[in-house]
Coordinates of C-alpha atoms and ligand atoms in Angstrom, one line a residue:
M1 CA 25.8 13.1 9.4
P2 CA 22.6 11.1 8.6
I3 CA 22.6 11.5 5.1
V4 CA 24.6 9.5 4.2
A5 CA 24.8 6.6 1.7
Q6 CA 24.5 3.3 2.4
S7 CA 27.8 1.5 2.4
T8 CA 28.5 -0.9 -1.5
T9 CA 28.7 -3.8 1.3
E10 CA 24.7 -3.2 2.1
A11 CA 23.3 -3.8 -1.5
D12 CA 20.1 -4.3 -1.1
W13 CA 17.9 -3.9 -4.1
V14 CA 17.6 -0.4 -3.8
S15 CA 21.5 0.0 -3.5
R16 CA 21.2 -2.4 -6.9
F17 CA 18.6 -0.3 -8.5
A18 CA 20.9 3.4 -8.0
D19 CA 23.5 2.0 -8.7
E20 CA 22.7 1.5 -12.5
V21 CA 20.3 4.3 -12.3
I22 CA 23.2 6.7 -12.0
A23 CA 25.7 5.0 -14.1
E24 CA 22.6 5.0 -17.1
A25 CA 21.8 8.6 -16.3
D26 CA 25.7 9.7 -16.6
R27 CA 25.3 8.1 -20.3
R28 CA 22.4 9.4 -21.5
A29 CA 22.1 12.7 -19.7
P30 CA 25.2 13.6 -18.1
G31 CA 25.1 16.6 -15.5
K32 CA 21.3 16.8 -15.7
P33 CA 19.1 15.8 -12.3
V34 CA 18.3 11.7 -12.8
V35 CA 15.0 11.1 -13.4
V36 CA 12.3 8.5 -12.1
A37 CA 8.9 8.1 -13.3
S38 CA 5.6 6.3 -11.7
G39 CA 2.1 6.9 -13.4
L40 CA -1.6 6.4 -11.6
S41 CA -4.8 6.6 -13.5
P42 CA -7.2 8.0 -11.1
S43 CA -9.7 5.7 -12.7
G44 CA -11.3 4.6 -9.6
P45 CA -9.7 4.1 -5.7
I46 CA -5.9 4.0 -6.3
H47 CA -5.2 0.7 -4.8
L48 CA -2.9 -0.5 -2.5
G49 CA -1.4 -2.6 -5.0
N50 CA -0.6 0.4 -7.2
L51 CA 1.2 2.0 -4.0
R52 CA 4.1 -0.1 -5.8
E53 CA 4.1 1.7 -8.3
V54 CA 5.3 4.8 -6.3
M55 CA 7.3 3.7 -3.7
T56 CA 9.7 1.6 -6.0
P57 CA 11.2 5.1 -8.0
H58 CA 10.7 6.4 -4.7
L59 CA 13.3 4.2 -2.5
V60 CA 15.9 4.1 -5.2
A61 CA 15.2 8.3 -5.6
D62 CA 15.5 8.2 -2.5
E63 CA 18.8 6.6 -2.3
I64 CA 20.0 8.8 -5.5
R65 CA 19.3 11.7 -3.4
R66 CA 21.4 10.0 0.0
R67 CA 24.2 10.0 -2.2
G68 CA 24.1 13.8 -3.0
R69 CA 22.7 13.6 -6.7
E70 CA 19.8 15.8 -7.8
V71 CA 16.9 13.4 -8.6
V72 CA 13.3 14.3 -9.7
H73 CA 10.6 12.0 -9.0
I74 CA 7.9 12.4 -11.7
L75 CA 4.3 11.4 -10.9
S76 CA 2.1 11.0 -13.5
W77 CA -1.3 11.3 -13.2
D78 CA -3.5 10.0 -15.8
D79 CA -5.8 12.1 -15.5
Y80 CA -6.6 12.7 -19.2
D81 CA -7.2 9.3 -20.3
R82 CA -11.1 7.9 -21.1
F83 CA -13.5 7.1 -17.9
R84 CA -14.1 3.4 -19.1
K85 CA -16.9 2.0 -17.0
V86 CA -19.5 3.3 -14.4
P87 CA -17.7 1.2 -11.3
A88 CA -20.4 -1.0 -9.0
G89 CA -21.7 0.9 -6.7
I90 CA -22.0 4.3 -8.6
D91 CA -25.6 5.3 -10.2
P92 CA -25.4 3.5 -13.6
S93 CA -26.3 7.6 -14.9
W94 CA -22.5 7.8 -15.1
A95 CA -22.5 5.9 -18.2
E96 CA -23.4 8.4 -20.1
H97 CA -19.4 9.8 -19.4
I98 CA -18.3 7.0 -20.6
G99 CA -15.1 8.2 -23.2
K100 CA -14.7 11.9 -21.5
P101 CA -11.5 12.7 -19.8
L102 CA -11.4 11.5 -15.9
T103 CA -11.4 15.0 -15.1
S104 CA -14.7 16.2 -17.1
V105 CA -16.8 13.3 -15.4
P106 CA -18.2 14.3 -12.1
A107 CA -17.2 13.1 -8.7
P108 CA -19.3 10.5 -7.2
A109 CA -22.3 11.7 -5.5
G110 CA -21.3 13.8 -2.0
S111 CA -17.9 13.9 -2.7
E112 CA -16.4 17.6 -2.8
Y113 CA -14.3 17.3 -5.3
S114 CA -14.6 19.0 -8.9
S115 CA -14.2 15.8 -10.8
W116 CA -14.0 12.3 -10.7
A117 CA -10.2 11.9 -11.1
E118 CA -9.9 14.8 -8.1
H119 CA -11.7 12.6 -6.0
F120 CA -9.8 9.6 -6.8
K121 CA -6.3 11.3 -6.5
A122 CA -7.1 13.4 -3.4
P123 CA -6.4 10.4 -0.7
M124 CA -3.6 9.1 -3.1
I125 CA -2.3 12.4 -2.2
A126 CA -2.6 12.4 1.5
A127 CA -1.3 9.2 1.7
L128 CA 1.7 9.4 -0.3
A129 CA 2.4 13.0 1.7
E130 CA 2.2 10.5 5.3
L131 CA 4.3 8.4 3.7
G132 CA 7.0 10.9 3.0
I133 CA 6.8 10.9 -0.2
E134 CA 8.2 13.4 -2.5
Y135 CA 7.3 13.6 -6.2
R136 CA 6.4 16.4 -8.9
G137 CA 2.9 15.5 -9.5
I138 CA 1.6 15.8 -13.8
S139 CA -1.9 16.3 -14.6
Q140 CA -2.1 14.5 -17.8
T141 CA -4.8 17.2 -18.2
E142 CA -2.9 20.2 -17.8
Q143 CA -0.4 18.4 -20.1
Y144 CA -2.6 18.4 -23.4
T145 CA -4.7 21.1 -23.3
A146 CA -1.7 23.0 -22.3
G147 CA -0.7 21.9 -25.9
A148 CA 2.4 20.9 -23.9
Y149 CA 3.7 18.1 -26.7
R150 CA 2.2 19.7 -29.5
E151 CA 5.9 18.9 -31.2
Q152 CA 5.7 15.4 -30.1
I153 CA 2.1 15.4 -31.1
L154 CA 2.5 16.8 -34.8
F155 CA 5.7 14.3 -34.6
A156 CA 4.0 11.3 -34.2
M157 CA 1.2 12.5 -37.0
R158 CA 3.9 12.9 -39.6
E159 CA 5.0 9.1 -38.3
R160 CA 2.3 7.1 -38.3
A161 CA 2.5 5.0 -40.6
Q162 CA 6.2 3.9 -39.1
I163 CA 4.3 3.6 -35.7
D164 CA 1.8 1.6 -37.0
A165 CA 4.3 -0.8 -38.5
V166 CA 5.8 -1.1 -35.0
L167 CA 2.5 -1.7 -33.6
D168 CA 2.0 -4.2 -36.0
R169 CA 4.3 -6.3 -35.5
Y170 CA 3.0 -7.0 -31.7
R171 CA 0.0 -7.7 -33.0
T172 CA 0.9 -10.5 -35.5
K173 CA 2.7 -11.7 -32.3
A174 CA -0.4 -11.5 -30.6
K175 CA -2.9 -13.8 -31.6
P176 CA -3.9 -16.7 -30.3
G177 CA -1.4 -19.9 -30.9
A178 CA 1.5 -17.2 -29.6
K179 CA 3.4 -18.5 -26.2
A180 CA 1.6 -17.5 -23.1
A181 CA 3.5 -14.8 -22.1
P182 CA 5.1 -15.7 -19.0
K183 CA 2.7 -13.1 -17.0
Q184 CA 1.7 -13.5 -12.9
Q185 CA 3.6 -16.0 -10.9
Q186 CA 1.3 -16.5 -8.4
K187 CA -2.9 -16.5 -9.4
P188 CA -4.7 -14.0 -7.1
V189 CA -6.7 -16.2 -4.3
D190 CA -10.0 -14.0 -4.2
E191 CA -12.4 -11.4 -6.1
A192 CA -10.8 -9.0 -3.8
E193 CA -7.1 -9.4 -4.8
I194 CA -8.2 -9.9 -8.6
E195 CA -9.3 -6.3 -8.7
A196 CA -6.3 -5.0 -7.0
A197 CA -4.1 -7.4 -9.8
E198 CA -5.7 -5.4 -12.4
G199 CA -3.9 -2.0 -11.9
S200 CA -4.9 1.0 -13.7
G201 CA -6.3 -0.8 -16.7
A202 CA -4.3 1.2 -18.9
A203 CA -2.5 -1.6 -20.0
D204 CA -5.3 -3.1 -22.4
E205 CA -5.9 0.2 -23.9
D206 CA -6.3 0.0 -27.8
D207 CA -3.4 1.1 -30.1
G208 CA -5.6 3.8 -32.1
S209 CA -6.0 1.2 -34.9
T210 CA -8.3 2.2 -37.0
G211 CA -10.3 1.5 -40.9
G212 CA -10.8 3.3 -43.9
A213 CA -8.9 6.5 -43.5
G214 CA -5.6 4.5 -42.1
Y215 CA -3.8 4.7 -38.7
F216 CA -3.6 7.7 -36.5
P217 CA -2.2 7.4 -33.4
Y218 CA -4.3 10.7 -32.0
K219 CA -7.8 10.5 -30.8
P220 CA -9.5 13.6 -30.8
Y221 CA -12.3 14.2 -27.8
C222 CA -15.3 15.9 -29.3
S223 CA -16.4 19.1 -28.7
V224 CA -19.7 18.8 -28.2
C225 CA -20.2 15.4 -26.2
D226 CA -16.4 15.6 -24.7
R227 CA -16.3 11.9 -25.6
D228 CA -13.5 10.2 -27.5
L229 CA -15.8 7.9 -29.6
T230 CA -14.5 9.6 -32.3
T231 CA -12.8 8.6 -35.7
V232 CA -10.4 10.7 -37.1
T233 CA -11.2 10.4 -40.9
A234 CA -8.6 12.5 -42.5
Y235 CA -5.9 14.7 -42.1
D236 CA -2.9 16.5 -43.7
D237 CA 0.4 16.9 -43.1
E238 CA 0.7 20.3 -44.5
T239 CA -2.0 22.4 -43.0
T240 CA -2.4 20.0 -40.0
E241 CA -5.8 19.9 -41.1
L242 CA -7.7 16.7 -39.1
T243 CA -11.2 15.7 -39.6
Y244 CA -13.1 13.6 -37.2
S245 CA -16.6 12.3 -36.8
C246 CA -18.2 11.3 -33.6
V247 CA -20.5 9.1 -32.8
C248 CA -22.8 11.5 -31.4
G249 CA -23.4 12.9 -35.2
H250 CA -21.4 16.0 -34.7
Q251 CA -18.4 16.1 -37.4
E252 CA -15.8 18.9 -37.6
T253 CA -12.1 20.0 -39.4
V254 CA -9.6 21.6 -36.9
K255 CA -6.1 22.5 -37.2
L256 CA -3.8 19.9 -34.8
S257 CA -1.8 22.6 -34.4
E258 CA -3.6 24.6 -32.6
H259 CA -6.3 21.8 -31.2
N260 CA -5.7 21.1 -27.8
R261 CA -8.9 18.6 -26.9
G262 CA -7.3 15.2 -27.8
K263 CA -4.6 12.5 -26.9
L264 CA -1.7 10.4 -28.0
V265 CA -3.7 6.6 -27.7
W266 CA -1.6 5.3 -24.9
K267 CA 1.2 2.4 -26.2
V268 CA 2.2 6.0 -28.1
D269 CA 1.7 8.6 -25.6
W270 CA 4.0 6.6 -22.6
P271 CA 7.3 6.0 -24.8
M272 CA 6.6 9.8 -25.5
R273 CA 6.1 10.4 -22.3
W274 CA 9.9 9.0 -21.7
A275 CA 11.3 10.7 -24.1
Y276 CA 10.1 14.0 -23.4
E277 CA 10.4 13.5 -20.1
G278 CA 13.9 11.9 -19.8
V279 CA 12.9 9.2 -17.8
I280 CA 15.8 6.9 -16.6
F281 CA 13.9 4.7 -14.1
E282 CA 10.0 4.0 -14.2
P283 CA 8.8 -0.1 -12.5
S284 CA 5.4 -1.3 -14.1
G285 CA 2.9 -3.6 -13.0
V286 CA 2.7 -7.4 -14.1
D287 CA 0.1 -6.3 -16.7
H288 CA 2.5 -3.7 -18.6
S289 CA 5.2 -6.7 -19.2
S290 CA 3.3 -9.5 -21.6
P291 CA 4.9 -9.5 -25.4
G292 CA 3.0 -6.9 -27.3
S293 CA 2.0 -5.1 -23.9
S294 CA 2.4 -1.2 -23.5
F295 CA 6.3 -1.1 -21.9
V296 CA 7.6 -3.6 -24.8
V297 CA 6.0 -1.7 -27.7
G298 CA 6.7 1.5 -26.0
G299 CA 10.2 0.5 -26.0
Q300 CA 10.4 0.6 -29.8
I301 CA 8.8 3.2 -30.1
V302 CA 11.1 5.4 -28.2
R303 CA 13.6 3.9 -29.9
E304 CA 12.4 3.8 -33.3
I305 CA 10.5 6.8 -33.9
F306 CA 11.2 9.2 -30.2
G307 CA 15.2 8.9 -30.5
G308 CA 14.3 7.9 -27.1
E309 CA 15.4 5.4 -25.3
Q310 CA 13.5 3.2 -22.5
P311 CA 13.8 3.9 -18.7
I312 CA 14.9 0.9 -17.0
G313 CA 11.9 -0.7 -15.9
P314 CA 11.4 -3.6 -13.4
M315 CA 8.6 -5.5 -13.1
Y316 CA 6.6 -5.3 -10.2
A317 CA 5.2 -8.0 -8.8
F318 CA 1.5 -8.4 -7.5
V319 CA 1.1 -7.0 -3.7
G320 CA -1.5 -8.6 -1.3
I321 CA -4.0 -8.1 1.4
S322 CA -5.3 -10.8 4.0
G323 CA -7.8 -10.2 6.1
M324 CA -9.9 -7.4 3.7
A325 CA -12.3 -10.1 2.2
K326 CA -14.5 -10.0 4.8
M327 CA -14.2 -6.1 5.5
S328 CA -14.7 -5.7 1.2
S329 CA -18.4 -6.3 0.9
S330 CA -19.4 -3.7 3.2
K331 CA -16.6 -1.3 1.8
G332 CA -17.1 -1.6 -1.5
G333 CA -13.6 -2.7 -2.9
V334 CA -10.0 -3.5 -2.4
P335 CA -8.3 -1.1 0.5
I336 CA -6.1 1.7 -0.6
P337 CA -3.3 3.0 1.0
A338 CA -5.3 5.1 3.3
D339 CA -6.7 2.2 5.1
A340 CA -3.4 0.8 5.5
L341 CA -2.3 4.0 7.0
E342 CA -5.3 4.1 9.8
I343 CA -4.0 0.4 10.9
M344 CA -0.3 0.7 10.8
E345 CA 2.2 3.5 11.2
A346 CA 4.0 5.2 7.9
P347 CA 7.2 4.1 8.9
L348 CA 5.3 0.0 9.1
L349 CA 4.5 0.3 5.6
R350 CA 7.4 1.7 3.8
W351 CA 9.3 -1.6 5.5
L352 CA 6.9 -3.5 4.0
Y353 CA 7.9 -2.3 0.4
A354 CA 11.4 -1.6 1.3
R355 CA 12.3 -4.6 2.6
R356 CA 11.4 -7.7 -0.7
R357 CA 12.3 -6.8 -3.9
P358 CA 10.1 -5.7 -6.2
N359 CA 9.8 -9.1 -8.2
Q360 CA 8.7 -10.5 -4.8
S361 CA 4.7 -10.9 -3.9
F362 CA 4.3 -9.6 -0.7
K363 CA 0.5 -9.3 1.5
I364 CA -0.4 -6.6 3.5
A365 CA -1.9 -7.9 7.1
F366 CA -5.3 -6.6 7.6
D367 CA -6.2 -9.7 9.9
Q368 CA -4.2 -11.3 13.2
E369 CA -1.2 -11.3 10.9
I370 CA -0.5 -7.4 11.5
Q371 CA 0.1 -8.5 15.1
R372 CA 3.0 -10.9 14.6
L373 CA 4.3 -8.2 12.1
Y374 CA 4.5 -5.3 14.0
D375 CA 6.2 -7.8 16.7
E376 CA 8.8 -8.5 13.9
W377 CA 9.6 -4.8 13.2
D378 CA 10.1 -4.7 17.0
A379 CA 12.6 -7.0 17.1
L380 CA 14.2 -5.4 13.9
E381 CA 14.4 -2.2 16.3
R382 CA 16.0 -3.8 19.2
K383 CA 18.7 -5.1 16.8
I384 CA 19.2 -2.0 15.1
A385 CA 19.5 -0.3 18.6
D386 CA 22.1 -2.9 19.7
G387 CA 24.3 -3.4 16.2
S388 CA 23.1 -6.8 15.8
A389 CA 21.2 -6.2 12.8
Q390 CA 22.4 -7.6 9.0
A391 CA 23.3 -5.1 6.7
A392 CA 20.3 -6.2 4.3
D393 CA 17.9 -5.4 7.4
A394 CA 19.4 -2.8 8.4
A395 CA 19.6 -0.9 5.2
A396 CA 15.6 -1.9 5.0
Y397 CA 14.9 -0.1 8.4
S398 CA 16.8 2.9 7.3
R399 CA 14.4 3.1 4.1
A400 CA 11.6 2.7 6.4
T401 CA 11.9 5.0 9.2
R402 CA 13.4 8.2 7.3
T403 CA 14.0 9.6 3.5
A404 CA 17.0 11.5 2.8
D405 CA 15.7 14.7 4.3
R406 CA 13.9 13.8 7.3
E407 CA 13.2 11.5 9.7
L408 CA 9.2 9.9 9.3
P409 CA 7.5 11.1 13.0
R410 CA 7.2 7.9 15.4
T411 CA 5.6 7.0 18.3
P412 CA 7.8 8.2 21.5
R413 CA 7.0 5.4 23.1
P414 CA 6.5 1.7 21.0
L415 CA 4.4 -0.3 23.4
S416 CA 4.0 -3.8 21.8
Y417 CA 1.0 -3.6 18.9
R418 CA -0.1 -6.5 20.4
T419 CA -0.3 -5.6 23.9
L420 CA -2.3 -2.6 22.7
A421 CA -4.8 -4.4 20.4
S422 CA -5.5 -6.2 23.6
V423 CA -6.1 -3.6 26.1
V424 CA -8.1 -1.4 23.4
D425 CA -10.0 -4.8 22.9
I426 CA -11.2 -4.6 26.2
T427 CA -11.5 -0.9 27.2
T428 CA -13.2 -0.2 23.9
G429 CA -11.0 2.6 23.9
D430 CA -11.8 4.1 27.8
E431 CA -9.0 7.0 27.6
Q432 CA -8.6 6.4 31.5
Q433 CA -8.9 2.7 31.8
T434 CA -6.6 2.3 29.1
L435 CA -4.0 4.9 30.4
R436 CA -4.4 3.1 33.6
I437 CA -3.5 -0.6 32.4
L438 CA -0.6 1.0 30.5
R439 CA 0.5 2.5 33.3
D440 CA 0.5 -0.7 35.3
L441 CA 2.7 -2.2 32.6
D442 CA 5.3 -1.6 34.1
P443 CA 5.2 0.3 37.4
G444 CA 9.2 1.1 37.3
N445 CA 8.7 3.3 34.2
P446 CA 4.9 4.0 34.3
V447 CA 3.3 5.6 30.9
T448 CA 1.9 9.2 32.3
S449 CA 0.2 10.1 28.9
L450 CA -1.6 8.0 26.5
D451 CA 0.3 11.1 24.3
E452 CA 3.6 9.2 24.7
T453 CA 2.3 5.6 23.1
R454 CA 0.6 7.6 19.6
P455 CA 0.3 6.8 17.2
R456 CA 0.6 3.4 17.3
L457 CA -2.1 3.7 20.1
D458 CA -4.4 5.1 18.0
R459 CA -3.8 2.9 14.8
A460 CA -4.4 -0.2 16.9
Q461 CA -7.5 1.0 18.0
A462 CA -8.7 1.5 14.3
W463 CA -7.6 -2.5 13.6
I464 CA -9.4 -3.1 16.5
T465 CA -12.4 -1.3 15.7
T466 CA -13.1 -1.9 12.3
H467 CA -10.7 -5.5 11.5
V468 CA -12.0 -7.6 14.2
P469 CA -14.5 -9.7 13.7
A470 CA -17.5 -8.8 16.4
D471 CA -17.1 -12.7 17.4
Q472 CA -13.5 -12.0 18.3
R473 CA -13.7 -8.9 20.0
T474 CA -13.3 -9.6 24.5
R475 CA -15.7 -9.2 26.4
V476 CA -15.0 -9.4 30.0
R477 CA -17.3 -10.9 32.0
D478 CA -19.5 -9.3 34.2
E479 CA -20.9 -11.6 36.6
P480 CA -18.8 -14.8 38.2
D481 CA -19.6 -17.9 36.1
T482 CA -20.8 -19.9 39.5
E483 CA -21.9 -22.7 37.7
L484 CA -18.5 -23.4 36.5
L485 CA -16.3 -22.1 39.8
G486 CA -19.0 -24.5 41.6
S487 CA -18.0 -27.6 39.3
L488 CA -14.2 -27.4 40.3
G489 CA -12.8 -29.9 42.4
E490 CA -10.1 -28.7 45.0
A491 CA -6.8 -28.5 43.0
E492 CA -7.8 -26.2 40.9
R493 CA -10.0 -24.1 43.8
G494 CA -6.2 -24.2 44.7
S495 CA -4.3 -22.4 42.0
L496 CA -7.0 -20.0 41.9
R497 CA -6.1 -18.9 45.3
L498 CA -2.8 -19.0 44.9
L499 CA -3.0 -16.5 41.7
L500 CA -5.0 -14.6 43.8
E501 CA -3.2 -14.4 46.8
G502 CA 0.0 -13.5 44.7
L503 CA -1.6 -10.9 43.0
D504 CA -0.9 -7.8 44.2
D505 CA 2.9 -8.7 44.9
H506 CA 2.9 -9.1 40.8
W507 CA 1.0 -6.6 39.3
S508 CA 3.2 -5.7 36.4
L509 CA 3.6 -7.2 33.1
D510 CA 6.5 -9.4 33.7
G511 CA 5.4 -10.2 37.3
L512 CA 2.0 -11.3 35.8
T513 CA 4.0 -13.4 33.6
A514 CA 6.3 -15.3 36.0
H515 CA 3.0 -15.5 38.5
V516 CA 0.9 -17.2 36.1
Y517 CA 3.7 -19.9 35.2
A518 CA 4.7 -19.8 39.0
V519 CA 1.5 -20.8 40.0
P520 CA 1.2 -24.7 38.2
K521 CA 4.6 -25.5 39.2
I522 CA 4.3 -24.3 42.7
Q523 CA 0.9 -26.7 42.5
A524 CA 3.1 -29.4 41.8
G525 CA 5.6 -29.3 44.0
L526 CA 8.1 -28.1 42.0
P527 CA 10.6 -25.1 42.2
L528 CA 10.4 -22.4 40.4
D529 CA 12.7 -22.1 38.5
A530 CA 11.9 -25.8 37.6
K531 CA 12.1 -26.5 33.7
P532 CA 9.4 -27.4 32.4
T533 CA 8.4 -30.8 31.1
P534 CA 5.1 -31.9 29.1
E535 CA 3.5 -32.5 32.4
L536 CA 4.3 -29.4 33.5
K537 CA 3.3 -27.8 30.0
V538 CA 0.0 -29.3 30.4
A539 CA -0.6 -28.4 33.4
Q540 CA -0.5 -24.9 32.1
R541 CA -2.2 -24.9 29.6
T542 CA -5.3 -26.5 31.3
F543 CA -4.8 -23.7 33.9
F544 CA -4.6 -20.9 31.6
A545 CA -8.0 -22.3 29.6
L546 CA -9.4 -22.3 32.8
L547 CA -9.0 -18.2 33.3
Y548 CA -9.6 -17.5 29.8
R549 CA -13.4 -19.4 30.8
L550 CA -13.8 -17.8 33.7
L551 CA -12.8 -14.2 32.5
V552 CA -14.0 -13.6 29.2
G553 CA -16.1 -17.1 28.7
R554 CA -13.6 -18.6 26.0
D555 CA -10.9 -21.2 25.8
T556 CA -8.4 -18.3 24.5
G557 CA -7.6 -14.5 24.8
P558 CA -5.4 -11.7 24.7
R559 CA -2.0 -13.2 26.5
L560 CA -3.1 -13.5 30.0
P561 CA -0.7 -10.8 31.9
T562 CA -2.4 -8.0 29.8
L563 CA -5.5 -9.7 30.4
L564 CA -5.0 -9.6 34.0
L565 CA -4.3 -6.2 34.0
A566 CA -6.7 -4.6 32.3
V567 CA -9.3 -6.9 33.5
G568 CA -8.1 -5.2 37.2
A569 CA -7.3 -6.7 40.2
E570 CA -10.6 -5.8 41.7
R571 CA -12.6 -7.5 38.8
V572 CA -10.5 -10.6 38.5
R573 CA -11.1 -11.3 42.5
K574 CA -14.7 -11.0 42.0
L575 CA -14.3 -13.0 38.7
L576 CA -11.9 -16.1 40.2
A577 CA -12.9 -16.4 43.8
P578 CA -13.1 -20.0 44.3
Ligands
LIG601 ZN1 -19.0 14.0 -29.6

């Protein structure tokens, strides 16, 4: 059966967390489904870095499911949070919505969605589906406005002095002069990364302290202007009558036992939900983990106020991006998961998260590095196939390519990403030309339809067209470089003649690879199996540089065998005829 737990000898980080979570679940809530949780705020684009918030519990939940245990992965959409600021690129008139719940703010102009929150949730929901991530989505707007947390809110209001006392411990500790938090290990290197590192922004939300009438952990949204620029001025525990005033001038008294238009402040809201849902595992980003932060304070509040327990909550490190800096100004920000899924298949993206422990940072490549990453992935697949992969690598591969329930879609014939990228670079996506070249790669077992090579082919094409700058694209010369050809010496002309004479006999990827290396050997009077000497290496490099100059007018380019196949024999002859 494919749905089999990893053996304990393959204890990768996911397995170890699964062990720990199951043991805690058995202790805290025996016989009940294990609950793991993620939280996302759709306050703006949900960045690729935030995917770790979902991927970490997903992998652990999936391992638990593989072991035959019932598990629920809750994804809490923090869409009842307030709209904090108008992001760059949005009409400044959206400032009038600051303070409203994200579900009450209109979507950016031109959006098909009904609200700001729905607009930014939608691409994440699509990406999670493509990644094979199963979860139970919970809209906090729906929960609060349906009165789901009524008991918890009334309880928190009764316990407000206690809550205030807990918060106060950290208020003092967090004063300047306190020891610096062991925060981010590595410094973000550019602006896009800093933005990605900020995460949902919920971490720095205020904790509800007010003056005058005392401390209240509940903040109403004003019934007139819908903003949370309100101050609770009185509360009666007996009648639950709550009076608030708003900066818009509105003032009213509501019965909190019937009121569904407000929420607990973040530092109370989060632990309340840990207890409410019985969450056993919920990781959080670095911004939540410093002393006085919501995770630390939440741990005290859930224990001392709500009588619950804090989840096992590893801090996950920062996920960076390489190669998007140039694109970010034109694309208006850091990439979201959908951007990564345009240039890489879902199993590869899952693998990047699965193979690193949550406390290790890593980068997702949008630059040339993606080709090396795919080479590494293909090498791992070969090791899996011949049984030589290390246990931890095999575990990461298994988590990347399938879930407990299903295999993720894969490319039937996964040709090298590097080769595919070079081919679509040269053909600029022309399907007939692409098919001709892919067929020629291995004449003994030719590609017969482009669909065999999809979706990897489409991902490579998207990468070439959206992330490779124009000056790095390959442009095959239309006409021979007669000036350069005319300046060549006899030896160089001889090497070109040798190459052209053997072209037809070697017209495949392997054949041309052997042939381009053989030409300098033949010229030097060496046997074809001669070991490379420093002199021979220089001769080969010089020969390759000459071919690049004559074919694409630069000193480098795609790998030569791929380039020759892509240019086609006829055009190669035209451009290289000495
Ligand atoms: Zn108001």
